Each structure stands twice: as structure tokens, then as C-alpha cells.
Coordinates of C-alpha atoms in Angstrom, one line a residue:
A15 CA 121.6 0.1 -20.5
N16 CA 124.2 2.7 -19.5
Y17 CA 126.3 2.4 -22.7
F18 CA 125.4 5.8 -24.1
S19 CA 125.8 7.6 -20.7
K20 CA 129.6 7.7 -21.2
F21 CA 129.1 9.9 -24.3
S22 CA 126.9 12.4 -22.4
K23 CA 128.2 15.9 -21.5
A24 CA 130.2 16.1 -18.3
P25 CA 128.2 17.4 -15.3
V26 CA 128.5 21.2 -14.7
I27 CA 127.4 23.4 -11.9
C28 CA 124.0 24.9 -12.5
K29 CA 123.1 26.4 -9.1
L30 CA 124.5 27.1 -5.6
V31 CA 122.1 27.5 -2.7
G32 CA 123.2 29.0 0.6
R33 CA 121.0 29.0 3.7
K34 CA 121.3 29.8 7.4
V35 CA 121.3 26.8 9.7
L36 CA 122.3 26.0 13.3
D37 CA 125.5 24.2 14.4
G38 CA 126.0 21.7 17.2
V39 CA 125.9 24.4 19.9
G40 CA 122.9 26.3 18.5
Q41 CA 124.9 29.0 16.8
P42 CA 124.0 30.2 13.3
T43 CA 126.2 28.9 10.5
L44 CA 126.2 28.4 6.7
E45 CA 125.0 25.4 4.6
V46 CA 125.9 25.3 0.9
E47 CA 124.2 23.0 -1.6
I48 CA 125.6 22.2 -5.0
Y49 CA 123.3 21.5 -8.0
C50 CA 124.6 20.2 -11.2
T51 CA 123.2 19.5 -14.7
V52 CA 123.6 15.8 -15.1
K53 CA 122.3 14.3 -18.4
N54 CA 120.2 17.4 -19.0
Y55 CA 118.6 17.2 -15.6
E56 CA 119.2 19.5 -12.6
K57 CA 120.2 17.4 -9.7
M58 CA 121.3 18.3 -6.1
I59 CA 124.7 16.6 -5.7
C60 CA 125.7 17.4 -2.1
S61 CA 125.6 19.9 0.7
T62 CA 128.1 20.9 3.4
V63 CA 127.6 22.7 6.7
M64 CA 130.5 24.9 7.9
S65 CA 131.6 24.8 11.5
S66 CA 131.5 28.1 13.4
H67 CA 134.5 29.2 15.4
S68 CA 134.9 31.9 18.1
E69 CA 138.1 32.8 19.8
N70 CA 137.4 33.0 23.6
A71 CA 134.4 35.3 23.5
L72 CA 134.1 37.3 26.7
P73 CA 130.7 37.5 28.5
E74 CA 130.6 41.3 28.3
T75 CA 130.9 41.1 24.5
A76 CA 128.5 38.2 24.0
G77 CA 125.8 40.4 22.6
A78 CA 128.1 42.1 20.1
D79 CA 129.6 38.7 19.1
E80 CA 126.1 37.2 18.5
K81 CA 125.2 40.2 16.2
E82 CA 128.5 39.9 14.4
R83 CA 128.0 36.2 13.9
N84 CA 124.5 36.6 12.5
D85 CA 125.6 39.4 10.2
S86 CA 128.5 37.3 8.9
V87 CA 126.2 34.3 8.2
N88 CA 123.6 36.5 6.5
T89 CA 126.3 38.0 4.3
A90 CA 127.7 34.6 3.5
V91 CA 124.2 33.4 2.4
E92 CA 123.9 36.4 0.2
W93 CA 127.3 35.8 -1.4
V94 CA 126.5 32.2 -2.2
N95 CA 123.1 32.8 -3.6
E96 CA 124.1 35.8 -5.7
S97 CA 127.7 36.5 -6.5
L98 CA 129.2 33.0 -6.2
N99 CA 126.1 31.4 -7.8
A100 CA 126.6 33.5 -11.0
M101 CA 130.4 33.2 -10.9
L102 CA 130.6 29.4 -10.7
R103 CA 127.8 28.5 -13.0
D104 CA 128.7 26.2 -15.9
L105 CA 132.0 25.2 -14.3
K106 CA 132.9 21.6 -13.8
P107 CA 132.7 20.5 -10.1
T108 CA 135.9 18.4 -10.7
D109 CA 138.0 21.5 -11.5
Q110 CA 138.8 22.3 -7.9
C111 CA 141.9 24.4 -8.6
K112 CA 140.1 26.8 -10.9
V113 CA 137.1 27.1 -8.6
D114 CA 139.4 27.9 -5.6
K115 CA 141.4 30.4 -7.6
M116 CA 138.1 32.3 -8.5
L117 CA 137.0 32.1 -4.9
G118 CA 140.3 33.5 -3.8
E119 CA 140.1 36.4 -6.2
Y120 CA 136.6 37.2 -5.2
F121 CA 137.6 37.2 -1.5
T122 CA 140.6 39.5 -2.2
K123 CA 138.3 41.9 -3.9
Q124 CA 135.9 41.9 -0.9
V125 CA 138.8 42.6 1.4
E126 CA 140.0 45.5 -0.6
Q127 CA 136.5 47.0 -0.7
K128 CA 136.3 46.6 3.1
K129 CA 139.6 48.4 3.5
E130 CA 138.5 51.3 1.4
I131 CA 135.3 51.7 3.4
Q132 CA 137.3 51.5 6.7
K133 CA 139.8 54.1 5.4
Q134 CA 137.0 56.5 4.5
E135 CA 135.4 56.1 7.9
E136 CA 138.8 56.7 9.6
E137 CA 139.3 59.9 7.6
E138 CA 135.8 61.1 8.6
V139 CA 136.6 60.4 12.3
E140 CA 139.9 62.2 12.1
A141 CA 138.3 65.2 10.5
T142 CA 135.7 65.3 13.3
L143 CA 138.4 65.0 16.0
A144 CA 140.5 67.8 14.4
L145 CA 137.6 70.2 15.0
T146 CA 137.3 69.4 18.7
S147 CA 141.0 68.6 19.5
C148 CA 141.7 71.7 21.7
T149 CA 139.7 70.7 24.8
P150 CA 140.8 67.1 25.0
S151 CA 144.5 68.0 24.6
A152 CA 144.4 70.3 27.6
K153 CA 142.9 67.5 29.8
A154 CA 145.2 64.8 28.5
L155 CA 148.4 66.4 30.1
P156 CA 147.5 65.7 33.7
G157 CA 146.4 62.3 32.9
G158 CA 149.7 61.5 31.3
K159 CA 151.6 62.6 34.4
K160 CA 149.5 60.4 36.6
A161 CA 150.1 57.5 34.4
A162 CA 153.8 58.0 34.5
K163 CA 154.3 57.2 38.2
P164 CA 152.9 53.7 38.2
G165 CA 154.8 53.1 35.0
K166 CA 158.1 53.5 36.8
K167 CA 157.2 51.0 39.5
V168 CA 156.4 48.3 37.0
A169 CA 159.3 48.8 34.7
V170 CA 161.2 45.7 35.7
A171 CA 163.2 43.4 33.4
E172 CA 161.0 40.3 34.0
R173 CA 158.1 42.1 32.4
A174 CA 159.9 42.8 29.1
I175 CA 157.8 40.3 27.2
P176 CA 156.8 40.5 23.5
P177 CA 153.4 42.2 23.3
A178 CA 150.4 40.2 22.1
E179 CA 149.9 40.3 18.4
P180 CA 146.7 42.0 17.2
V181 CA 143.7 39.8 16.8
E182 CA 143.2 38.7 13.3
S183 CA 140.1 40.2 11.8
V184 CA 137.6 38.0 10.0
L185 CA 135.8 39.5 7.1
C186 CA 132.1 39.4 7.4
G187 CA 130.8 36.7 5.0
S188 CA 134.1 34.7 4.8
L189 CA 132.2 31.5 5.6
A190 CA 130.9 31.5 2.0
I191 CA 134.4 31.0 0.6
G192 CA 135.3 27.9 2.8
G193 CA 131.8 26.5 2.6
T194 CA 131.6 26.7 -1.2
S195 CA 135.1 25.3 -1.7
L196 CA 134.4 22.3 0.4
A197 CA 131.0 21.7 -1.2
I198 CA 132.6 21.8 -4.6
A199 CA 135.1 19.2 -3.5
K200 CA 132.3 17.0 -2.2
A201 CA 130.5 17.4 -5.5
G202 CA 133.6 16.5 -7.4
A203 CA 134.0 13.3 -5.4
T204 CA 130.4 12.4 -5.9
I205 CA 130.6 13.0 -9.7
S206 CA 133.8 11.0 -9.8
H207 CA 132.1 8.1 -7.8
I208 CA 134.9 8.0 -5.2
P209 CA 135.0 8.8 -1.5
L210 CA 135.9 12.4 -0.5
Y211 CA 139.1 11.3 1.2
L212 CA 140.4 9.6 -1.9
Y213 CA 139.4 12.6 -4.0
I214 CA 141.4 14.9 -1.7
A215 CA 144.4 12.6 -1.8
R216 CA 144.3 12.7 -5.7
L217 CA 144.2 16.5 -5.6
K218 CA 147.3 16.5 -3.3
H219 CA 149.2 14.0 -5.4
D220 CA 148.3 15.5 -8.8
Q221 CA 145.5 13.1 -9.7
D222 CA 147.5 10.0 -8.9
S223 CA 145.6 7.7 -6.5
P224 CA 147.9 6.6 -3.6
K225 CA 148.3 2.9 -3.5
E226 CA 148.1 3.0 0.3
M227 CA 146.8 5.4 2.9
T228 CA 147.3 6.0 6.6
L229 CA 144.7 7.0 9.2
P230 CA 145.2 9.9 11.5
F231 CA 145.5 8.9 15.2
P232 CA 142.7 10.3 17.3
M233 CA 143.3 12.7 20.2
V234 CA 140.2 12.0 22.2
T235 CA 139.3 14.6 24.8
L236 CA 138.3 13.1 28.2
L237 CA 138.4 16.1 30.5
N238 CA 137.6 19.7 30.0
C239 CA 139.1 21.6 33.0
E240 CA 137.2 24.7 33.9
K241 CA 139.2 27.8 34.8
I242 CA 136.7 29.5 37.1
S243 CA 136.3 29.5 40.9
P244 CA 136.5 27.3 42.9
A245 CA 138.9 25.5 40.7
K246 CA 142.5 26.8 41.0
L247 CA 144.2 25.1 38.0
K248 CA 144.2 27.4 34.9
L249 CA 147.0 25.8 32.8
V250 CA 145.1 22.7 31.5
K251 CA 142.2 23.2 29.1
E252 CA 141.8 19.6 27.8
V253 CA 143.2 16.2 28.8
M254 CA 143.2 13.9 25.8
L255 CA 143.9 10.2 25.2
I256 CA 146.0 8.9 22.3
P257 CA 145.7 5.1 21.7
P258 CA 148.9 3.2 21.1
V259 CA 149.9 2.6 17.5
H260 CA 149.7 -1.2 17.6
L261 CA 145.9 -1.1 18.1
S262 CA 143.4 -0.6 15.3
L263 CA 141.3 2.5 15.5
K264 CA 138.3 0.5 16.5
Q265 CA 140.3 -1.2 19.3
G266 CA 141.7 2.2 20.4
I267 CA 138.2 3.8 20.6
E268 CA 136.9 0.9 22.6
R269 CA 139.8 1.2 25.1
V270 CA 139.1 5.0 25.4
L271 CA 135.5 4.3 26.2
D272 CA 136.5 1.9 28.9
I273 CA 138.7 4.5 30.5
Q274 CA 135.9 7.1 30.1
K275 CA 133.5 4.9 32.0
E276 CA 135.9 4.4 34.8
I277 CA 136.6 8.2 35.0
M278 CA 132.9 8.8 35.3
R279 CA 132.7 6.2 38.1
L280 CA 135.6 7.8 40.0
L281 CA 134.0 11.2 39.7
E282 CA 130.7 10.1 41.2
P283 CA 129.8 11.7 44.6
P284 CA 131.6 9.8 47.5
G285 CA 128.5 8.0 48.6
K286 CA 128.0 6.4 45.1
A287 CA 131.5 5.6 44.1
Q288 CA 132.2 2.6 46.4
S289 CA 131.9 -0.3 44.0
G290 CA 134.3 -1.4 41.4
P291 CA 137.9 -2.3 41.3
Q292 CA 140.3 -0.2 43.4
L293 CA 144.1 -0.2 43.7
A294 CA 144.1 1.0 47.4
D295 CA 146.0 -2.1 48.5
S296 CA 149.1 -1.1 46.7
K297 CA 151.4 1.9 47.4
K298 CA 150.8 3.1 43.8
G299 CA 147.1 2.7 44.2
K300 CA 147.1 4.7 47.4
A301 CA 148.9 7.6 45.8
H302 CA 146.6 7.6 42.8
N303 CA 143.5 7.4 44.9
A304 CA 144.8 10.3 47.0
G305 CA 145.0 12.3 43.9
K306 CA 141.6 11.2 42.8
K307 CA 139.9 12.1 46.2
A308 CA 141.4 15.6 46.0
L309 CA 139.9 16.0 42.6
L310 CA 136.3 15.3 43.3
R311 CA 135.1 18.6 42.0
A312 CA 133.4 17.1 39.0
L313 CA 130.4 18.7 37.4
K314 CA 127.9 16.3 35.8
R315 CA 127.9 18.2 32.6
I316 CA 129.1 17.5 29.1
S317 CA 131.0 20.4 27.6
H318 CA 130.6 21.6 24.0
L319 CA 133.8 19.5 23.3
G320 CA 131.9 16.3 24.1
C321 CA 133.6 15.5 27.3
L322 CA 133.2 15.8 31.1
I323 CA 133.7 19.2 32.8
T324 CA 135.7 19.2 36.0
G325 CA 137.8 21.5 38.1
C326 CA 141.3 20.9 39.6
D327 CA 143.5 22.5 42.2
S328 CA 146.9 21.3 40.9
L329 CA 148.5 20.3 37.7
E330 CA 149.0 16.7 38.9
Q331 CA 145.4 16.0 39.8
P332 CA 143.9 15.3 36.3
L333 CA 147.0 13.3 35.5
L334 CA 146.7 11.2 38.6
L335 CA 143.0 10.7 38.0
M336 CA 143.8 9.4 34.5
Q337 CA 146.5 7.1 35.9
T338 CA 144.1 5.8 38.6
A339 CA 141.3 5.1 36.0
C340 CA 143.7 3.2 33.8
N341 CA 145.2 1.1 36.6
N342 CA 141.7 0.2 37.9
I343 CA 140.9 -1.5 34.6
G344 CA 144.3 -3.1 34.2
L345 CA 145.9 -0.6 31.8
E346 CA 149.2 1.3 32.2
L347 CA 149.7 4.8 30.9
G348 CA 152.8 4.9 28.8
T349 CA 152.2 1.4 27.4
D350 CA 148.5 0.9 26.8
M351 CA 147.5 4.5 26.4
Y352 CA 149.2 7.9 26.1
L353 CA 148.2 11.4 27.1
A354 CA 148.1 14.8 25.4
I355 CA 147.4 18.1 27.1
N356 CA 146.0 21.2 25.6
C357 CA 147.6 23.9 27.7
A358 CA 146.0 26.9 26.0
A359 CA 148.7 29.1 27.4
H360 CA 147.6 32.2 25.5
E361 CA 144.6 32.4 27.8
L362 CA 146.8 32.6 30.9
M363 CA 149.1 35.6 30.3
D364 CA 148.8 38.5 32.8
Y365 CA 150.2 41.4 30.8
V366 CA 150.5 43.6 33.9
K367 CA 152.9 41.1 35.6
G368 CA 154.3 39.8 32.3
K369 CA 153.8 36.2 33.5
Y370 CA 151.5 33.2 33.0
E371 CA 149.0 32.5 35.8
I372 CA 149.1 28.7 35.9
L373 CA 147.3 28.4 39.2
T374 CA 145.2 31.0 41.0
G375 CA 147.8 33.5 42.4
M376 CA 150.8 31.5 41.0
F377 CA 152.7 33.1 38.2
K378 CA 155.5 31.9 36.0
S379 CA 157.7 33.7 33.4
P380 CA 158.1 32.2 29.9
D381 CA 161.5 30.8 30.9
E382 CA 160.0 29.3 34.1
M383 CA 157.3 27.7 32.0
V384 CA 159.8 25.8 30.0
D385 CA 161.5 24.5 33.1
M386 CA 158.0 23.5 34.5
Y387 CA 157.2 21.5 31.4
V388 CA 160.6 19.7 31.5
E389 CA 159.9 18.7 35.1
L390 CA 156.3 17.7 34.3
L391 CA 157.4 15.3 31.5
N392 CA 160.1 13.8 33.7
K393 CA 157.5 13.0 36.3
F394 CA 154.8 11.9 33.8
P395 CA 156.6 10.4 30.8
F396 CA 153.4 9.1 29.3
I397 CA 152.5 12.6 28.1
I398 CA 153.5 12.7 24.4
A399 CA 151.9 15.9 23.2
L400 CA 151.6 19.4 24.5
I401 CA 149.3 21.8 22.6
D402 CA 150.0 25.6 22.9
P403 CA 152.4 25.3 25.9
L404 CA 153.3 28.9 25.2
R405 CA 152.0 32.0 23.4
K406 CA 153.1 32.4 19.8
E407 CA 154.9 35.6 20.7
D408 CA 157.4 33.7 23.0
R409 CA 159.4 32.4 20.1
Q410 CA 162.7 32.1 22.0
Q411 CA 161.0 29.9 24.6
W412 CA 159.4 27.8 21.8
N413 CA 163.0 27.2 20.6
N414 CA 164.1 26.2 24.1
I415 CA 161.2 23.9 24.8
C416 CA 161.6 22.2 21.4
C417 CA 165.3 21.5 22.0
A418 CA 164.6 20.3 25.6
L419 CA 161.5 18.1 24.9
G420 CA 161.1 17.7 21.1
S421 CA 162.8 14.2 21.0
K422 CA 160.1 12.7 23.4
C423 CA 157.0 14.9 23.0
Y424 CA 155.1 16.6 20.2
L425 CA 155.0 20.4 20.9
V426 CA 152.1 21.6 18.8
A427 CA 150.9 25.1 17.9
E428 CA 147.1 25.6 17.7
D429 CA 146.3 29.2 18.8
A430 CA 150.1 29.8 18.6
A431 CA 149.6 29.3 14.8
T432 CA 147.1 31.3 12.8
Y433 CA 144.5 30.9 10.1
I434 CA 145.4 28.6 7.2
S435 CA 145.0 31.4 4.7
K436 CA 147.6 33.5 6.6
L437 CA 150.2 30.9 7.5
K438 CA 151.9 30.9 4.1
I439 CA 154.5 33.6 3.6
D440 CA 156.8 33.2 0.6
Q441 CA 156.4 29.4 0.7
N442 CA 157.4 29.5 4.4
I443 CA 155.4 28.7 7.5
N444 CA 155.1 31.8 9.7
I445 CA 154.9 30.0 13.1
P446 CA 157.3 29.4 16.0
M447 CA 159.6 26.4 16.1
C448 CA 157.3 23.4 16.9
S449 CA 156.6 19.8 16.1
G450 CA 153.4 20.5 14.2
V451 CA 150.3 22.6 13.7
V452 CA 146.6 22.2 14.4
L453 CA 144.7 23.3 11.3
K454 CA 141.0 24.2 11.3
Y455 CA 138.9 24.4 8.3
I456 CA 137.1 27.7 9.0
N457 CA 136.1 31.0 7.4
Q458 CA 137.8 31.7 4.1
T459 CA 139.9 28.5 4.1
K460 CA 139.8 26.7 0.7
V461 CA 140.5 23.1 0.0
S462 CA 143.5 24.0 -2.2
D463 CA 144.9 26.1 0.7
L464 CA 144.7 23.1 3.1
I465 CA 146.4 20.8 0.6
E466 CA 149.2 23.3 -0.2
L467 CA 149.9 24.0 3.5
T468 CA 150.0 20.4 4.5
G469 CA 152.5 19.8 1.7
L470 CA 154.7 22.6 3.1
L471 CA 154.4 21.1 6.6
D472 CA 155.4 17.7 5.2
G473 CA 158.5 19.2 3.6
Q474 CA 159.5 20.8 6.9
R475 CA 159.1 17.5 8.8
R476 CA 156.2 19.0 10.8
I477 CA 153.1 17.0 11.6
T478 CA 149.6 18.1 10.6
I479 CA 146.8 17.8 13.1
L480 CA 143.3 18.6 11.8
G481 CA 141.1 20.0 14.6
S482 CA 137.4 20.6 14.9
P483 CA 136.3 24.1 15.7
D484 CA 134.3 25.0 18.9
G485 CA 130.9 25.2 17.2
E486 CA 131.0 21.8 15.4
S487 CA 128.3 20.7 12.9
S488 CA 127.1 17.2 12.0
D489 CA 129.0 17.4 8.7
D490 CA 131.7 14.7 8.8
S491 CA 133.8 16.1 5.9
L492 CA 136.6 17.1 8.3
V493 CA 137.5 13.4 8.7
D494 CA 137.8 12.9 4.9
L495 CA 140.0 16.0 4.7
A496 CA 142.3 14.6 7.5
V497 CA 142.7 11.2 5.8
G498 CA 143.0 12.7 2.3
V499 CA 145.8 15.2 3.3
G500 CA 147.6 12.5 5.4
A501 CA 147.2 14.3 8.8
R502 CA 149.2 12.6 11.6
F503 CA 146.5 13.2 14.2
I504 CA 142.8 14.3 14.3
K505 CA 141.4 16.3 17.2
L506 CA 137.6 15.9 17.3
G507 CA 136.8 16.4 21.0
G508 CA 135.2 13.8 23.2
L509 CA 133.0 10.7 22.6
S510 CA 129.8 12.5 23.4
R511 CA 127.5 14.8 21.5
G512 CA 126.2 13.7 18.1
E513 CA 128.1 16.2 16.0
R514 CA 131.4 14.8 17.3
V515 CA 130.5 11.1 17.5
T516 CA 129.4 11.3 13.8
K517 CA 133.0 12.1 12.9
Y518 CA 134.4 9.2 14.9
N519 CA 131.9 6.9 13.2
R520 CA 133.1 8.2 9.8
L521 CA 136.7 7.6 10.8
L522 CA 135.8 4.0 11.8
A523 CA 134.0 3.5 8.4
I524 CA 137.1 4.7 6.5
E525 CA 139.3 2.3 8.5
E526 CA 137.0 -0.6 7.6
E527 CA 136.9 0.4 3.9
L528 CA 140.7 0.7 3.7
A529 CA 141.3 -2.5 5.5
K530 CA 138.8 -4.3 3.2
N531 CA 140.6 -3.0 0.1
R532 CA 144.0 -3.7 1.7
T533 CA 145.1 -0.1 1.2
L534 CA 145.6 0.7 4.9
R535 CA 149.3 1.5 5.2
E536 CA 151.3 1.1 8.4
A537 CA 151.7 4.3 10.2
N538 CA 155.1 5.5 11.4
L539 CA 155.2 8.0 14.2
E540 CA 158.4 9.6 15.4
F541 CA 159.4 12.6 17.3
I542 CA 161.5 15.4 15.9
A543 CA 164.9 15.8 17.6
F544 CA 165.4 19.5 17.3
A545 CA 168.6 19.3 19.3
E546 CA 170.2 16.7 16.9
E547 CA 172.9 19.2 16.0
S548 CA 174.2 19.3 19.5
Q549 CA 173.8 15.6 20.1
P550 CA 175.0 13.9 16.9
E551 CA 175.6 10.5 18.4
K552 CA 172.8 8.0 18.0
H553 CA 172.7 4.8 20.0
P554 CA 170.9 1.7 18.9
S555 CA 168.7 1.9 22.0
D556 CA 167.3 5.2 20.7
V557 CA 165.0 3.3 18.3
L558 CA 163.4 0.3 19.9
P559 CA 162.1 -2.7 17.9
P560 CA 158.5 -2.9 16.9
P561 CA 156.0 -4.9 18.9
K562 CA 154.9 -8.4 17.8
Q563 CA 151.7 -8.3 15.8
D564 CA 150.7 -12.0 16.0
A565 CA 147.4 -11.2 17.6
L566 CA 146.3 -8.6 15.1
P567 CA 145.2 -8.8 11.4
P568 CA 147.9 -7.7 9.0
Q569 CA 146.0 -4.7 7.8
F570 CA 145.9 -3.3 11.4
S571 CA 149.6 -3.8 12.2
Q572 CA 151.6 -0.7 12.6
P573 CA 155.2 -0.1 13.5
A574 CA 156.4 1.3 16.8
L575 CA 156.5 4.8 17.9
Q576 CA 160.1 5.9 18.1
V577 CA 160.4 7.4 21.5
R578 CA 163.8 8.2 22.9
S579 CA 163.1 9.0 26.5
L580 CA 160.1 6.8 27.5
Q581 CA 161.1 4.2 30.0
L582 CA 159.1 1.2 29.0
P583 CA 159.4 -2.5 30.0
E584 CA 161.5 -4.7 27.7
N585 CA 158.5 -6.8 26.8
S586 CA 156.3 -3.8 26.1
T587 CA 154.0 -4.1 23.1
L588 CA 154.6 -0.4 22.4
T589 CA 157.9 1.3 22.0

């Protein structure tokens, strides 16, 4: 019956539809629908919803930010329905490179027009100021003298830190570029009758289907630490769990859920949290429970990240709480589960003092921060990833921390990186020395940009982590992108809120599909020894043998994590 269909004309784009919708936190964002002419009929092929992203919006600017967001989405809708709709009509949805090139040229043109408008406005302002410059200049002199005196007091060597780089401006309407590029990719996959992750993998490997594929390991957020009073701890933004590599994704998620349930029980008010297993009889249990009791400042709220919100008074408290929860259900951190911490250090810098405020009233210089992290990992060796431990401007300290800890911990740049479209400079990655980068598919990011950048990161032995933005949507395409580009980790937030759980469900579905097709390749995680030059000798004990996989199906077996400094039992199932 379908014999003659193979002789029909290939589907082409006939219409793009953009509309304003709401994301998972109620913020306006963009939805793009792709219509194609298939066998002479117009047919809606797919749609995609972009995730909104805001960089630490302040309460006093909330009104302006909301107006700016609305204006940006409205402009994006206008671009899609008018300019991009006319520009991409009659193109094949499978020609991703051509589409992305046209989108890039259109965006560049819009940026140039914006610069011309800003230049004209600045010239008008300067002309106005030139007419009224006499009176302000007479008043400015005394002010300059007054400002000079405190300047002398604060001119100390410890404050000589690199200034913060200017905030990267986002062009109004840029959502249209990223949304259209991703929607075209989804349409191409649908037309080709293959999953999106396989379609992305073919694009990355020049149309060759990989024989085997790996899944990214999830960084599951369990705690979101508030940085407002009465909590004193400011350094930690997220505490995340990373399942061990010998578990399947499904087994790892189930284990994380068990720990999450125990965390919620431990954070119950004292009168309610009396039942359940405790480790108070052992010395270790007493120490952990002491840390837990000191932490009971939990708020029975779920953050926009899909995890519990809590407050802490010290850096050790959330770590001891996680340790207690694992011990209570018979698990051991460092063997049965690992931790990652999102430090978000860029939020902590006091530019008057030139130091990071890690606790209320406690400040540390960039060099002292490196020493603190070294001490922290020596005390808690089950931490295998630190995200944004420093600002991106502190490049020398990034070098120091990578040489000190890179062989036993992933040191990842998230805010310390930049937007995907601006990371590439002359085929180089313009970021500090680090183990890898958290990439977010936002604004003017195109699918081709993401594929090209992950290829550059692979060539530099840096890992790729795909992260979900703050304002996440129910669109699960991010998971397919992560699998398709071969990301090492995926950072989706917690196991609550529908827009985040949807993505975990998609990841589980891909694992099941790859396992069924026997194309799930064994993952190989290893840390980067940045200081290898100064330590050329390698001992056989540096790489421990993989665990036995007798109890697991062959498609779920994965080799061991190569960790040099983790002190694990000899019979450990994870090395």
C-alpha cells in the first residue's frame, strides 16, 4: 500500500508558528511549531518549548526583569511568525546545518541593527550632556576628593583581585533562534523516523549512526541551601547525588529516591522524627546524628529545582546529613553513592573586601578558597564534583585547584563558563582550566553550536555536562540532546516537579530502548590529572580493577571509575 510513497517528494517546511506559553515556574517563554508539506498535505510535525533562564535576578529589579522577559518573548514570537517563517519556507527539515547557518546570519544582522540603534542613542545622550556639562563638573570635584580618602584605607594587596567581567547582554528575541533550531532538529528526526537522540548523534558523526551509545550520569539535586537569614552557610547552593557506575540508571534513580525519603524523615520536626532506623548506637552514628540535629532548619517547601529547601550553619552540616541518611538505610557514601556540590562561588564575592563570604561574617581570599577545598575533600572524599568553586575571573586559582584536586574530583565551570554561542574563540574554549563545562540550551544557542562545542570539549579531554535552566519547561528534548552529543553528566535538578521528572522518565525510556537494542555501551569515567607533568610516575594501584558484574545484566555493566585518591575497601563494588 505504501509502495509509491517512496517516490513522493521529500517533506519541506511550509510554516512556522510561534506562540507565548508559560514554563514550569509560570514565566513566559516561547513555543515553536513546525509544519511540513508531506505528500501534498500540510501537517504539524512537532513543537518545542524553550526553557527560560535568568541570572540571579535581584528583588529590586524584578519588575524590570519581568518586563524585559515579556518583551523578549513577544519579539521572539514575532520573529518566528514573520521573518523566520518566510526565510525557512520550502527548506528540508533534515538540512540542519543549512537552517542553523541561516539562523546565525539572521541573528548577526539583528545584533548589528541593535548596536547601531544603541550607538545613535549614546550619541544623542552625549550631545545632551555636552550642553549641560558646566554645572556638574563644578560639583564633581569635591565629591572626588571625598572619595579619595576611603580609597587609601582600602588599598591593600589582598583586595587586588580581577574585577568581575561585564554581564553578557542577551538580545531581545534571541529565544526564537534556539527554539527554531531545536524544533527543526525534532522535525528532522520525526521525518527520518528515528529518535531525536540518534538524529543528534548522526549530526555529530557526519550522518554515521554510532553502533553503541552511552548514557549521561545524572546529577540529582537533593538539597537546595538557602543563603538568607537565619541560615549562615552561603557557599553551598545545591547538594547532588551521583549514582555509582555499576548500577543501571533505573537502579541509581531508585537508590536516590530511597535516600531522599530518609532525608525528608530526618528533616521532620523533632516530635515527628522518632521512628525509623538510627545509627546512634555507634560512634559514627552519634557524630552523624549530631550533625543532623544541628541542621534541623528545614523548610517544607520544594524549590524550583525540584528538591528540598533547607538552611545550614556550617559547610559540614549538609554533608553529615547526607552521610547519616545513607548510613540509616545501609548505604555508604564513597561506595554506594557519591556527592557533587554546586558552590556558586560567583554569588559570594564581596568586592569591597576582595574576598568570598562563605559563611555570614566569614571571608576567604581566592587562595584560601583553594586550601579550603583541598581540606574539604580530604575530610569528605566521597565528593567527586565541585561546580563553580571559584569565579571565572580567578583563573590562577582555577589552575591551582585543578592541579591539587583534578585527579580525584571533577572541577566544573557553569557560571564560570559563558553562553555556548560565545565560548568558541578561534576553535578554542575561552574558559578557565577545568575538568568540564555545564552547557545550557538557551537563547540564541543552535543545535549545530552545541554539537561543535561538545566536539571541541571532547578533543580537549574536558567533560560535557548538559544542565537544565532555572525556568524549566515540560519539553524533554534536553535529554535527547545530552545522549546524542555524548555528555558525561546531565544536571536536571531534583526528583520533584513535573517538568523535571518528565526528563528523568525520558532518560529511563532511552536506557530501556538502548538496552533492548543492545546498543548501550559501557561508560568509562576517569578524572583528569592536571598535574601529571610534575608527577610522571604511575603506580598500578592508581587504577583499580573493575567490580564484578555477575548480578547485573550485560547491557547494564559498566567499568569502574578511575579514582586515584578515594580510599575504598578492597572488596568494594565501585573503584
